[in-house]
Short mmCIF file of C-alpha atoms in Angstrom, two decimals:
data_model
loop_
_atom_site.label_atom_id
_atom_site.label_comp_id
_atom_site.label_asym_id
_atom_site.label_seq_id
_atom_site.Cartn_x
_atom_site.Cartn_y
_atom_site.Cartn_z
CA SER A 129 119.72 116.12 108.33
CA ALA A 130 123.01 114.48 109.20
CA VAL A 131 125.86 114.62 106.71
CA ILE A 132 127.68 111.34 106.20
CA SER A 133 131.07 111.11 104.58
CA GLN A 134 132.00 107.60 103.34
CA LYS A 135 135.40 106.66 102.08
CA PRO A 136 136.41 105.37 99.59
CA SER A 137 133.76 105.93 97.11
CA ARG A 138 134.93 103.04 95.00
CA ASP A 139 137.73 100.59 94.87
CA ILE A 140 138.90 97.62 92.83
CA CYS A 141 140.49 94.86 94.98
CA GLN A 142 142.28 91.60 94.41
CA ARG A 143 140.48 88.52 95.82
CA GLY A 144 141.86 87.37 99.12
CA THR A 145 142.62 90.91 100.43
CA SER A 146 140.64 93.07 102.66
CA LEU A 147 139.06 96.59 102.42
CA THR A 148 138.14 98.95 105.17
CA ILE A 149 135.37 101.48 104.57
CA GLN A 150 135.17 104.53 106.80
CA CYS A 151 131.97 106.37 107.70
CA GLN A 152 132.05 109.81 109.40
CA VAL A 153 128.97 111.58 110.66
CA ASP A 154 128.83 115.33 111.40
CA SER A 155 126.69 114.76 114.42
CA GLN A 156 126.77 112.28 117.36
CA VAL A 157 124.44 109.36 116.79
CA THR A 158 123.72 106.33 118.85
CA MET A 159 123.27 103.72 116.11
CA MET A 160 125.00 103.37 112.80
CA PHE A 161 123.87 100.74 110.26
CA TRP A 162 125.92 99.09 107.52
CA TYR A 163 124.08 97.94 104.38
CA ARG A 164 125.00 95.92 101.35
CA GLN A 165 123.36 96.68 98.00
CA GLN A 166 124.30 94.16 95.29
CA PRO A 167 123.99 95.39 91.63
CA GLY A 168 120.41 96.26 90.79
CA GLN A 169 119.11 94.93 94.11
CA SER A 170 117.62 96.22 97.36
CA LEU A 171 119.47 96.96 100.51
CA THR A 172 120.36 94.31 102.89
CA LEU A 173 121.36 95.15 106.48
CA ILE A 174 124.61 93.71 107.42
CA ALA A 175 124.99 94.92 111.14
CA THR A 176 124.13 97.55 113.54
CA ALA A 177 126.95 99.35 115.30
CA ASN A 178 126.55 100.99 118.79
CA GLN A 179 129.33 102.86 120.34
CA GLY A 180 131.05 100.99 123.17
CA SER A 181 129.60 97.47 122.38
CA GLU A 182 130.07 94.80 119.71
CA ALA A 183 128.06 95.09 116.51
CA THR A 184 124.90 93.10 116.07
CA TYR A 185 125.09 91.05 112.91
CA GLU A 186 122.10 90.02 110.81
CA SER A 187 121.56 86.33 109.64
CA GLY A 188 124.14 85.45 107.08
CA PHE A 189 126.65 88.09 108.02
CA VAL A 190 129.56 87.12 110.48
CA ILE A 191 132.08 89.24 112.40
CA ASP A 192 135.04 87.36 110.91
CA LYS A 193 134.05 88.37 107.43
CA PHE A 194 132.68 91.83 108.17
CA PRO A 195 134.42 93.24 111.25
CA ILE A 196 133.05 96.59 112.46
CA SER A 197 134.50 99.22 114.64
CA ARG A 198 132.62 101.99 116.45
CA PRO A 199 135.28 103.93 118.46
CA ASN A 200 133.05 106.99 119.05
CA LEU A 201 129.61 108.53 118.34
CA THR A 202 130.56 109.97 115.07
CA PHE A 203 132.62 107.17 113.29
CA SER A 204 132.55 103.66 112.32
CA THR A 205 134.33 101.37 109.90
CA LEU A 206 133.39 98.12 108.12
CA THR A 207 135.96 95.88 106.94
CA VAL A 208 135.26 93.30 104.08
CA SER A 209 137.79 90.47 104.65
CA ASN A 210 139.31 87.86 102.48
CA MET A 211 137.30 89.12 99.52
CA SER A 212 135.83 87.07 96.71
CA PRO A 213 134.10 88.30 93.57
CA GLU A 214 130.83 87.57 95.29
CA ASP A 215 131.54 90.55 97.68
CA SER A 216 131.37 92.99 94.77
CA SER A 217 128.60 95.34 95.86
CA ILE A 218 127.84 98.78 97.14
CA TYR A 219 128.29 99.12 100.81
CA LEU A 220 126.40 101.85 102.49
CA CYS A 221 126.51 103.26 106.03
CA SER A 222 123.46 105.02 107.46
CA VAL A 223 122.20 106.70 110.69
CA GLU A 224 118.87 107.22 112.05
CA TRP A 225 118.16 110.99 111.67
CA THR A 226 114.38 111.93 111.67
CA ALA A 227 112.41 109.80 114.01
CA TYR A 228 113.07 106.35 112.41
CA GLY A 229 114.00 107.73 109.03
CA TYR A 230 117.60 107.16 107.89
CA THR A 231 120.25 109.22 106.26
CA PHE A 232 122.71 107.35 104.01
CA GLY A 233 126.19 107.90 102.94
CA SER A 234 126.91 107.92 99.26
CA GLY A 235 128.28 104.45 99.34
CA THR A 236 131.35 102.49 98.49
CA ARG A 237 131.29 100.74 95.13
CA LEU A 238 133.46 97.66 95.55
CA THR A 239 134.59 95.44 92.69
CA VAL A 240 136.67 92.31 93.47
CA VAL A 241 138.72 90.79 90.70
CA GLY B 1186 109.59 87.95 110.06
CA GLU B 1187 108.40 90.94 107.91
CA ASN B 1188 108.12 90.60 104.15
CA VAL B 1189 107.72 93.58 101.93
CA GLU B 1190 106.83 93.31 98.32
CA GLN B 1191 107.11 96.26 95.83
CA HIS B 1192 105.54 96.75 92.40
CA PRO B 1193 106.27 97.46 89.66
CA SER B 1194 109.84 96.78 89.29
CA THR B 1195 110.19 99.27 86.50
CA LEU B 1196 107.94 102.17 85.50
CA SER B 1197 108.10 104.38 82.61
CA VAL B 1198 105.91 107.54 82.29
CA GLN B 1199 105.71 110.62 80.16
CA GLU B 1200 106.73 113.88 81.74
CA GLY B 1201 103.65 115.50 83.39
CA ASP B 1202 102.00 112.16 84.01
CA SER B 1203 101.58 110.61 87.43
CA ALA B 1204 103.47 107.64 88.85
CA VAL B 1205 102.16 105.18 91.47
CA ILE B 1206 104.37 102.57 93.21
CA LYS B 1207 102.84 100.07 95.61
CA CYS B 1208 104.18 98.12 98.50
CA THR B 1209 102.55 95.36 100.67
CA TYR B 1210 103.76 94.11 103.98
CA SER B 1211 102.97 91.07 106.07
CA ASP B 1212 103.66 92.29 109.78
CA SER B 1213 100.65 94.08 111.23
CA ALA B 1214 102.83 95.42 114.05
CA SER B 1215 104.78 97.54 111.47
CA ASN B 1216 104.02 101.11 112.17
CA TYR B 1217 106.45 103.27 110.10
CA PHE B 1218 106.62 103.46 106.34
CA PRO B 1219 109.30 105.58 104.63
CA TRP B 1220 110.06 106.04 100.94
CA TYR B 1221 113.59 106.53 99.65
CA LYS B 1222 114.80 107.77 96.38
CA GLN B 1223 118.20 106.63 95.04
CA GLU B 1224 119.83 108.42 92.13
CA LEU B 1225 122.74 107.03 90.20
CA GLY B 1226 125.87 106.90 92.29
CA LYS B 1227 124.22 108.13 95.44
CA GLY B 1228 122.86 106.62 98.63
CA PRO B 1229 119.12 106.47 99.27
CA GLN B 1230 117.46 109.67 100.38
CA LEU B 1231 114.27 109.85 102.52
CA ILE B 1232 111.57 111.67 100.51
CA ILE B 1233 108.49 111.05 102.61
CA ASP B 1234 107.17 108.81 105.39
CA ILE B 1235 104.01 107.92 107.03
CA ARG B 1236 103.13 106.45 110.38
CA SER B 1237 100.39 103.99 111.06
CA ASN B 1238 98.00 106.43 112.75
CA VAL B 1239 97.74 108.48 109.46
CA GLY B 1240 95.99 107.46 106.21
CA GLU B 1241 97.73 109.98 103.80
CA LYS B 1242 100.51 112.49 103.69
CA LYS B 1243 101.42 115.03 101.11
CA ASP B 1244 104.54 117.06 100.29
CA GLN B 1245 104.14 119.09 97.21
CA ARG B 1246 104.09 116.64 94.13
CA ILE B 1247 104.59 113.58 96.40
CA ALA B 1248 102.08 111.75 98.46
CA VAL B 1249 101.91 108.55 100.35
CA THR B 1250 98.72 106.62 101.29
CA LEU B 1251 98.44 103.80 103.83
CA ASN B 1252 95.74 101.06 104.15
CA LYS B 1253 96.52 99.36 107.46
CA THR B 1254 93.68 96.85 107.09
CA ALA B 1255 94.93 95.69 103.69
CA LYS B 1256 98.60 96.10 104.76
CA HIS B 1257 99.63 98.18 101.72
CA PHE B 1258 100.92 101.62 101.13
CA SER B 1259 101.65 103.61 97.87
CA LEU B 1260 103.86 106.42 96.71
CA HIS B 1261 102.13 108.85 94.35
CA ILE B 1262 104.19 111.36 92.18
CA THR B 1263 102.14 113.98 90.32
CA GLU B 1264 103.30 116.01 87.36
CA THR B 1265 106.43 113.94 86.92
CA GLN B 1266 109.60 115.63 85.73
CA PRO B 1267 112.82 114.09 84.34
CA GLU B 1268 114.64 114.65 87.57
CA ASP B 1269 112.10 112.17 89.29
CA SER B 1270 113.86 109.54 87.31
CA ALA B 1271 115.51 107.23 89.96
CA VAL B 1272 115.13 104.09 91.82
CA TYR B 1273 112.54 104.22 94.61
CA PHE B 1274 112.51 102.03 97.62
CA CYS B 1275 109.64 101.51 100.06
CA ALA B 1276 110.49 100.36 103.56
CA VAL B 1277 108.70 99.08 106.69
CA LEU B 1278 109.67 99.29 110.34
CA ASN B 1279 108.31 98.05 113.60
CA THR B 1280 109.54 100.97 115.76
CA GLY B 1281 110.01 98.58 118.69
CA GLY B 1282 112.44 96.44 116.73
CA PHE B 1283 114.69 99.11 115.12
CA LYS B 1284 115.09 97.00 111.85
CA THR B 1285 114.02 98.60 108.63
CA ILE B 1286 113.05 96.17 105.81
CA PHE B 1287 113.42 97.53 102.33
CA GLY B 1288 111.40 96.61 99.14
CA ALA B 1289 113.00 95.50 96.04
CA GLY B 1290 112.85 98.85 94.39
CA THR B 1291 111.16 100.48 91.40
CA ARG B 1292 113.13 101.98 88.64
CA LEU B 1293 111.28 104.98 87.37
CA PHE B 1294 111.81 106.58 84.11
CA VAL B 1295 110.34 109.86 83.20
CA LYS B 1296 110.42 110.57 79.42
CA ALA B 1297 110.67 114.19 78.36
#
């Protein structure tokens, strides 16, 4: 399956600041997905990122808060902007690898203080 | 939209026993049903999946069954081992829509 490298693995940030999370895939993929996983909870899709076009955001998530870049077929970034403690979560990137099955990165554990 | 319910939220079994986790879904157009295992500090990992034209699929100690009429599917783990301890997520996808919906997760504890 695809190998996904996600950075940073964890961070503690001050409220009001921004954090950019990087996701590097070892193969070219069409779609990359960004998920949020709040403590002890399930996975919620933030947005889908296609190379060469703007990301598609799910209900409840907006580009100003979670800007996404997708400069090529192997890389994407998610920025969490103007952070508050409510943004403390695990953020995961994933790609479709087997037909419809996903491969996930190891996640970024974000704590906002 | 699609709604996925997963039960139980926590499951504790003795090593060697079987574990069963069940999910129900609402959209009859859903046609792909994967299961993911998430170990502590890691991202979810796809462990088995089933498509709507199949009723059962096995892979060693893991099996998934699907009842399309009743709109539910289950994960079966036999001869459980301590390394099976993790959080398991079911998921549902309508392959025409490209959006996977995840269940709430089941935390499985296998006691040695």
